[in-house]
CSV table of C-alpha atoms in Angstrom, one decimal:
chain,number,residue,atom,x,y,z
A,1,UNK,CA,-24.9,5.8,17.5
A,2,UNK,CA,-27.8,5.6,15.0
A,3,UNK,CA,-31.4,5.7,16.0
A,4,UNK,CA,-34.3,4.6,13.7
A,5,UNK,CA,-35.8,8.1,14.2
A,6,UNK,CA,-32.6,10.0,13.4
A,7,UNK,CA,-32.8,12.7,10.7
A,8,UNK,CA,-33.9,11.0,7.6
A,9,UNK,CA,-31.8,10.7,4.5
A,10,UNK,CA,-33.3,11.7,1.1
A,11,UNK,CA,-33.4,9.5,-2.0
A,12,UNK,CA,-31.6,11.7,-4.6
A,13,UNK,CA,-33.7,14.7,-5.5
A,14,UNK,CA,-37.1,12.9,-5.1
A,15,UNK,CA,-38.1,14.5,-1.8
A,16,UNK,CA,-38.6,11.0,-0.3
A,17,UNK,CA,-36.7,10.6,3.0
A,18,UNK,CA,-36.2,7.3,4.7
A,19,UNK,CA,-35.5,6.4,8.3
A,20,UNK,CA,-32.1,4.9,9.1
A,21,UNK,CA,-33.7,1.5,9.8
A,22,UNK,CA,-36.1,-0.1,7.4
A,23,UNK,CA,-38.5,-3.0,7.8
A,24,UNK,CA,-37.8,-5.9,5.4
A,25,UNK,CA,-41.1,-7.6,4.4
A,26,UNK,CA,-39.6,-11.0,3.4
A,27,UNK,CA,-39.9,-12.1,7.1
A,28,UNK,CA,-43.6,-11.6,7.2
A,29,UNK,CA,-43.9,-13.5,4.0
A,30,UNK,CA,-42.8,-16.6,5.9
A,31,UNK,CA,-39.2,-16.7,4.8
A,32,UNK,CA,-37.6,-19.9,6.1
A,33,UNK,CA,-40.3,-20.3,8.8
A,34,UNK,CA,-44.1,-19.9,9.1
A,35,UNK,CA,-45.5,-17.0,11.0
A,36,UNK,CA,-49.1,-16.3,12.0
A,37,UNK,CA,-50.9,-13.1,11.0
A,38,UNK,CA,-50.9,-12.0,14.7
A,39,UNK,CA,-47.1,-12.4,14.9
A,40,UNK,CA,-46.6,-10.6,11.6
A,41,UNK,CA,-48.9,-7.7,12.6
A,42,UNK,CA,-47.1,-7.5,16.0
A,43,UNK,CA,-43.8,-7.1,14.2
A,44,UNK,CA,-45.2,-4.3,12.0
A,45,UNK,CA,-46.7,-2.5,14.9
A,46,UNK,CA,-43.5,-2.8,16.9
A,47,UNK,CA,-41.6,-1.2,13.9
A,48,UNK,CA,-44.0,1.8,14.0
A,49,UNK,CA,-43.6,2.0,17.8
A,50,UNK,CA,-39.8,2.1,17.5
A,51,UNK,CA,-39.8,4.9,14.9
A,52,UNK,CA,-39.3,2.8,11.8
A,53,UNK,CA,-40.8,4.8,8.9
A,54,UNK,CA,-39.7,2.7,5.8
A,55,UNK,CA,-41.3,-0.6,4.9
A,56,UNK,CA,-40.3,-2.8,2.0
A,57,UNK,CA,-42.2,-5.7,0.4
A,58,UNK,CA,-42.4,-7.6,-2.9
A,59,UNK,CA,-44.7,-10.1,-4.7
A,60,UNK,CA,-41.8,-12.6,-4.3
A,61,UNK,CA,-42.2,-12.7,-0.5
A,62,UNK,CA,-44.5,-15.5,0.3
A,63,UNK,CA,-45.9,-15.4,-3.3
A,64,UNK,CA,-47.9,-12.3,-2.3
A,65,UNK,CA,-48.3,-13.1,1.4
A,66,UNK,CA,-46.1,-10.2,2.6
A,67,UNK,CA,-48.0,-7.7,0.5
A,68,UNK,CA,-51.4,-9.1,1.7
A,69,UNK,CA,-50.3,-8.7,5.3
A,70,UNK,CA,-49.0,-5.2,4.7
A,71,UNK,CA,-52.4,-4.3,3.2
A,72,UNK,CA,-54.3,-5.9,6.0
A,73,UNK,CA,-52.2,-4.3,8.7
A,74,UNK,CA,-52.3,-0.8,7.3
A,75,UNK,CA,-55.9,-1.2,6.1
A,76,UNK,CA,-55.2,0.6,2.9
A,77,UNK,CA,-53.9,3.8,4.6
A,78,UNK,CA,-50.3,4.5,5.7
A,79,UNK,CA,-49.6,6.6,8.8
A,80,UNK,CA,-48.1,10.0,8.1
A,81,UNK,CA,-44.4,9.8,7.3
A,82,UNK,CA,-44.4,6.1,6.3
A,83,UNK,CA,-42.6,5.3,3.0
A,84,UNK,CA,-43.5,2.1,1.2
A,85,UNK,CA,-41.7,0.2,-1.5
A,86,UNK,CA,-42.6,-2.9,-3.5
A,87,UNK,CA,-41.2,-4.6,-6.6
A,88,UNK,CA,-41.9,-5.7,-10.1
A,89,UNK,CA,-40.4,-8.3,-12.4
A,90,UNK,CA,-42.4,-11.3,-11.3
A,91,UNK,CA,-46.1,-12.0,-12.1
A,92,UNK,CA,-48.0,-14.4,-9.8
A,93,UNK,CA,-50.0,-17.0,-11.6
A,94,UNK,CA,-52.4,-19.6,-10.0
A,95,UNK,CA,-50.4,-22.7,-9.0
A,96,UNK,CA,-51.2,-26.1,-10.5
A,97,UNK,CA,-52.3,-29.2,-8.7
A,98,UNK,CA,-48.7,-29.8,-7.3
A,99,UNK,CA,-48.7,-26.4,-5.6
A,100,UNK,CA,-46.1,-23.7,-6.0
A,101,UNK,CA,-42.3,-24.0,-5.6
A,102,UNK,CA,-41.6,-22.5,-2.2
A,103,UNK,CA,-38.5,-20.4,-3.0
A,104,UNK,CA,-37.6,-20.7,0.6
A,105,UNK,CA,-41.0,-19.5,1.9
A,106,UNK,CA,-43.0,-21.7,4.2
A,107,UNK,CA,-46.7,-22.1,3.3
A,108,UNK,CA,-46.7,-19.4,0.7
A,109,UNK,CA,-49.9,-18.3,-1.1
A,110,UNK,CA,-50.9,-20.7,-3.9
A,111,UNK,CA,-49.2,-18.9,-6.8
A,112,UNK,CA,-46.4,-19.7,-9.1
A,113,UNK,CA,-43.9,-16.9,-9.9
A,114,UNK,CA,-43.2,-16.0,-13.5
A,115,UNK,CA,-40.4,-13.7,-14.4
A,116,UNK,CA,-41.6,-10.9,-16.6
A,117,UNK,CA,-39.6,-7.7,-17.2
A,118,UNK,CA,-41.7,-6.5,-20.2
A,119,UNK,CA,-43.7,-3.2,-20.2
A,120,UNK,CA,-47.0,-5.0,-19.9
A,121,UNK,CA,-45.7,-7.4,-17.3
A,122,UNK,CA,-44.4,-4.7,-15.1
A,123,UNK,CA,-47.7,-2.7,-15.4
A,124,UNK,CA,-49.7,-5.8,-14.5
A,125,UNK,CA,-47.4,-6.7,-11.6
A,126,UNK,CA,-47.8,-3.2,-10.2
A,127,UNK,CA,-51.6,-3.3,-10.5
A,128,UNK,CA,-51.7,-6.7,-8.8
A,129,UNK,CA,-49.5,-5.4,-6.0
A,130,UNK,CA,-51.8,-2.5,-5.4
A,131,UNK,CA,-54.7,-4.9,-5.0
A,132,UNK,CA,-52.9,-7.1,-2.5
A,133,UNK,CA,-51.8,-3.9,-0.6
A,134,UNK,CA,-55.5,-2.8,-0.5
A,135,UNK,CA,-54.7,0.4,-2.4
A,136,UNK,CA,-51.8,1.6,-0.2
A,137,UNK,CA,-49.7,4.3,-1.9
A,138,UNK,CA,-46.4,2.9,-3.2
A,139,UNK,CA,-43.6,5.4,-3.0
A,140,UNK,CA,-40.7,3.4,-4.4
A,141,UNK,CA,-41.0,0.8,-7.1
A,142,UNK,CA,-38.0,-1.5,-7.7
A,143,UNK,CA,-37.3,-4.0,-10.5
A,144,UNK,CA,-36.6,-7.2,-8.7
A,145,UNK,CA,-33.8,-9.7,-9.2
A,146,UNK,CA,-32.7,-8.8,-12.7
A,147,UNK,CA,-29.1,-9.9,-13.3
A,148,UNK,CA,-26.8,-12.8,-14.1
A,149,UNK,CA,-26.6,-14.0,-10.5
A,150,UNK,CA,-30.3,-15.0,-10.7
A,151,UNK,CA,-30.7,-15.9,-14.4
A,152,UNK,CA,-27.3,-16.9,-15.6
A,153,UNK,CA,-25.1,-14.8,-18.0
A,154,UNK,CA,-26.7,-16.1,-21.2
A,155,UNK,CA,-30.3,-15.5,-20.2
A,156,UNK,CA,-29.4,-12.2,-18.5
A,157,UNK,CA,-28.4,-10.5,-21.8
A,158,UNK,CA,-31.9,-11.1,-23.2
A,159,UNK,CA,-33.7,-10.3,-20.0
A,160,UNK,CA,-31.7,-7.2,-19.4
A,161,UNK,CA,-32.7,-5.8,-22.9
A,162,UNK,CA,-36.3,-6.6,-22.1
A,163,UNK,CA,-36.1,-4.9,-18.7
A,164,UNK,CA,-34.4,-1.7,-20.0
A,165,UNK,CA,-36.5,-1.3,-23.1
A,166,UNK,CA,-39.8,-2.5,-21.6
A,167,UNK,CA,-40.1,-2.7,-17.8
A,168,UNK,CA,-38.0,0.4,-17.2
A,169,UNK,CA,-40.1,2.4,-19.6
A,170,UNK,CA,-43.1,1.3,-17.5
A,171,UNK,CA,-41.4,2.4,-14.3
A,172,UNK,CA,-40.5,5.8,-15.8
A,173,UNK,CA,-44.0,6.4,-16.9
A,174,UNK,CA,-45.4,5.5,-13.5
A,175,UNK,CA,-43.0,8.0,-11.9
A,176,UNK,CA,-43.9,10.7,-14.4
A,177,UNK,CA,-47.6,10.2,-13.8
A,178,UNK,CA,-47.0,10.5,-10.0
A,179,UNK,CA,-48.1,6.9,-9.3
A,180,UNK,CA,-44.7,6.4,-7.6
A,181,UNK,CA,-42.0,8.9,-6.5
A,182,UNK,CA,-38.8,6.9,-7.1
A,183,UNK,CA,-37.8,3.9,-9.2
A,184,UNK,CA,-34.8,1.6,-9.4
A,185,UNK,CA,-33.6,-1.9,-9.0
A,186,UNK,CA,-33.8,-4.3,-6.0
A,187,UNK,CA,-31.1,-6.9,-6.5
A,188,UNK,CA,-28.3,-9.0,-5.0
A,189,UNK,CA,-25.5,-7.9,-7.3
A,190,UNK,CA,-23.9,-4.6,-7.8
A,191,UNK,CA,-22.8,-5.3,-11.4
A,192,UNK,CA,-26.3,-5.1,-12.9
A,193,UNK,CA,-26.8,-1.8,-11.0
A,194,UNK,CA,-23.7,-0.4,-12.7
A,195,UNK,CA,-24.9,-1.7,-16.0
A,196,UNK,CA,-28.3,-0.2,-15.7
A,197,UNK,CA,-26.9,3.3,-15.0
A,198,UNK,CA,-26.0,3.5,-18.7
A,199,UNK,CA,-29.6,2.8,-19.8
A,200,UNK,CA,-32.1,4.2,-17.3
A,201,UNK,CA,-32.8,7.3,-15.2
A,202,UNK,CA,-32.5,5.6,-11.8
A,203,UNK,CA,-33.3,7.1,-8.4
A,204,UNK,CA,-32.2,4.3,-6.0
A,205,UNK,CA,-30.8,0.8,-5.8
A,206,UNK,CA,-31.8,-1.6,-3.1
A,207,UNK,CA,-28.6,-3.8,-2.8
A,208,UNK,CA,-29.0,-6.9,-0.7
A,209,UNK,CA,-26.0,-8.4,1.0
A,210,UNK,CA,-23.4,-6.5,-1.0
A,211,UNK,CA,-22.4,-3.7,1.3
A,212,UNK,CA,-21.8,-5.4,4.6
A,213,UNK,CA,-19.1,-6.3,7.1
A,214,UNK,CA,-18.4,-9.3,4.9
A,215,UNK,CA,-18.0,-7.6,1.5
A,216,UNK,CA,-17.6,-4.0,0.3
A,217,UNK,CA,-16.7,-4.3,-3.4
A,218,UNK,CA,-19.8,-2.3,-4.3
A,219,UNK,CA,-18.4,0.7,-2.4
A,220,UNK,CA,-15.4,0.8,-4.6
A,221,UNK,CA,-17.1,-0.1,-7.9
A,222,UNK,CA,-20.7,1.1,-7.8
A,223,UNK,CA,-20.9,3.9,-5.3
A,224,UNK,CA,-18.7,6.4,-7.1
A,225,UNK,CA,-20.9,6.0,-10.2
A,226,UNK,CA,-24.0,6.5,-8.1
A,227,UNK,CA,-22.6,9.6,-6.6
A,228,UNK,CA,-21.9,11.0,-10.0
A,229,UNK,CA,-25.5,10.5,-11.1
A,230,UNK,CA,-27.2,11.4,-7.8
A,231,UNK,CA,-28.4,7.8,-7.2
A,232,UNK,CA,-29.0,6.6,-3.7
A,233,UNK,CA,-28.5,3.1,-2.2
A,234,UNK,CA,-30.7,1.2,0.3
A,235,UNK,CA,-28.6,-1.5,1.9
A,236,UNK,CA,-30.6,-4.6,2.6
A,237,UNK,CA,-29.7,-7.9,4.2
A,238,UNK,CA,-26.9,-6.4,6.4
A,239,UNK,CA,-26.5,-9.8,8.2
A,240,UNK,CA,-25.9,-11.6,4.8
A,241,UNK,CA,-29.1,-13.6,5.2
A,242,UNK,CA,-28.4,-14.7,8.7
A,243,UNK,CA,-24.7,-15.2,8.9
A,244,UNK,CA,-24.1,-12.2,11.1
A,245,UNK,CA,-27.3,-12.3,13.1
A,246,UNK,CA,-25.8,-14.8,15.6
A,247,UNK,CA,-22.4,-16.4,16.1
A,248,UNK,CA,-22.0,-18.6,13.0
A,249,UNK,CA,-21.8,-22.4,12.9
A,250,UNK,CA,-21.7,-25.1,10.1
A,251,UNK,CA,-25.4,-24.7,9.6
A,252,UNK,CA,-25.2,-20.9,9.0
A,253,UNK,CA,-26.5,-19.4,5.7
A,254,UNK,CA,-24.7,-16.8,3.7
A,255,UNK,CA,-26.5,-14.8,1.0
A,256,UNK,CA,-29.4,-17.3,1.0
A,257,UNK,CA,-27.2,-20.4,0.7
A,258,UNK,CA,-25.3,-22.7,3.0
A,259,UNK,CA,-22.2,-20.9,4.2
A,260,UNK,CA,-18.9,-22.3,3.1
A,261,UNK,CA,-16.3,-23.2,5.7
A,262,UNK,CA,-14.1,-20.3,5.0
A,263,UNK,CA,-17.0,-17.9,5.3
A,264,UNK,CA,-18.0,-19.3,8.6
A,265,UNK,CA,-14.4,-18.9,9.8
A,266,UNK,CA,-14.3,-15.2,8.6
A,267,UNK,CA,-17.6,-14.5,10.3
A,268,UNK,CA,-16.4,-16.0,13.5
A,269,UNK,CA,-13.4,-13.8,13.4
A,270,UNK,CA,-15.7,-10.8,13.0
A,271,UNK,CA,-17.6,-11.8,16.1
A,272,UNK,CA,-14.4,-12.3,18.1
A,273,UNK,CA,-13.3,-8.8,17.2
A,274,UNK,CA,-16.6,-7.3,18.4
A,275,UNK,CA,-16.5,-9.4,21.6
A,276,UNK,CA,-13.0,-8.0,22.3
A,277,UNK,CA,-14.4,-4.5,22.1
A,278,UNK,CA,-17.5,-5.3,24.2
A,279,UNK,CA,-19.9,-4.6,21.4
A,280,UNK,CA,-22.7,-6.8,19.9
A,281,UNK,CA,-21.5,-7.6,16.4
A,282,UNK,CA,-25.1,-7.3,15.2
A,283,UNK,CA,-25.0,-3.6,16.1
A,284,UNK,CA,-21.9,-3.0,14.0
A,285,UNK,CA,-23.4,-5.0,11.1
A,286,UNK,CA,-26.6,-2.9,11.1
A,287,UNK,CA,-24.8,0.4,11.4
A,288,UNK,CA,-22.0,-0.3,9.0
A,289,UNK,CA,-23.8,0.4,5.7
A,290,UNK,CA,-24.9,3.9,7.0
A,291,UNK,CA,-21.3,5.0,7.4
A,292,UNK,CA,-21.4,5.8,3.7
A,293,UNK,CA,-23.3,8.9,2.8
A,294,UNK,CA,-24.8,7.4,-0.3
A,295,UNK,CA,-26.7,4.8,1.8
A,296,UNK,CA,-30.1,6.2,2.8
A,297,UNK,CA,-31.4,3.3,4.9
A,298,UNK,CA,-30.5,-0.2,6.1
A,299,UNK,CA,-33.3,-2.8,5.7
A,300,UNK,CA,-33.4,-5.9,8.0
A,301,UNK,CA,-35.7,-8.8,8.3
A,302,UNK,CA,-37.7,-8.5,11.5
A,303,UNK,CA,-40.2,-11.3,11.8
A,304,UNK,CA,-41.3,-10.6,15.4
A,305,UNK,CA,-41.8,-7.7,17.7
A,306,UNK,CA,-38.9,-9.0,19.8
A,307,UNK,CA,-36.6,-8.8,16.8
A,308,UNK,CA,-37.7,-5.3,16.0
A,309,UNK,CA,-36.9,-4.3,19.6
A,310,UNK,CA,-33.4,-5.8,19.4
A,311,UNK,CA,-32.7,-4.2,16.0
A,312,UNK,CA,-33.8,-0.8,17.3
A,313,UNK,CA,-31.4,-1.3,20.3
A,314,UNK,CA,-28.5,-2.3,18.0
A,315,UNK,CA,-29.0,0.8,16.0
A,316,UNK,CA,-28.5,2.9,19.2
A,317,UNK,CA,-25.4,0.9,20.4
A,318,UNK,CA,-22.3,3.1,20.5
A,319,UNK,CA,-19.6,1.9,18.1
A,320,UNK,CA,-16.0,3.0,18.9
A,321,UNK,CA,-13.6,4.2,16.2
A,322,UNK,CA,-11.2,1.4,17.5
A,323,UNK,CA,-13.8,-1.2,16.6
A,324,UNK,CA,-14.5,0.2,13.2
A,325,UNK,CA,-10.7,0.2,12.6
A,326,UNK,CA,-10.3,-3.4,13.7
A,327,UNK,CA,-13.1,-4.5,11.5
A,328,UNK,CA,-11.6,-2.7,8.5
A,329,UNK,CA,-8.2,-4.4,9.1
A,330,UNK,CA,-9.9,-7.8,9.3
A,331,UNK,CA,-11.8,-7.2,6.0
A,332,UNK,CA,-8.8,-5.9,4.2
A,333,UNK,CA,-6.7,-8.9,5.3
A,334,UNK,CA,-9.5,-11.1,3.8
A,335,UNK,CA,-9.4,-9.2,0.6
A,336,UNK,CA,-13.0,-8.1,0.9
């Protein structure tokens, strides 16, 4: 049983400690559906009320909308104990007459996203984020969506060099100056995390959808290297972008894309196993990443106060050893 207010886990040797449950800001950036300011602020307040002390956002989320709402809600000042992260790697430029591409966000702010992992680009992105956040102190700064999964293998080679030689230098300077306390990557692939360990002094990785009930390759490949270097992991998207948030069907999404038939079948089997043990599968999905000591927080999207309440309840749901064992057998049988 894990509660949002349980003893916090520290990011490496940074002195920053996160609550077990973190608030993912993509949802209040209108990911997949529009949300009013009042609903977004209600979700943020509910998170505080339920003991959540870690909040994550990014310029990508709603093209700045999530950061703007964070800034408005907190009015430029975080409550004691709240840890905030945002990201760099995308600059926001005014959109042209056709409006911005939505990137899955409904009614985003009128900006176009430009990938920029250079030193100057990262510094500018951080300054712009601080403005949208109304001067909130940023504790963790993550380089967003670097990697072959987003950019393709050929483009990745060039962008990775720019990121390590330019953007990561900027992050390191910001940390040395005390502007942030921890730096790292926020990505959807463990391979680029492993690659970056050879080039940068990383504190933490936010890894989305890659240490879940559906896939655990990162645990075997990345986590041992992180342990050797004292690097922590924040596990985001524990429901694999919706697949495990409710019983799957042909319209389900998996890692931000339409779920393939075999994935829907596997996820349905996972739900069946949880049902057989009388436990909400969502509870197991939320708690699973924290079974590994290197994971310091699990970050979920919580667009409404009601979703915050259900997530907090799932974090407190007792999970039996028998259920964990059954889920492990199912995953091993699937080769994941």
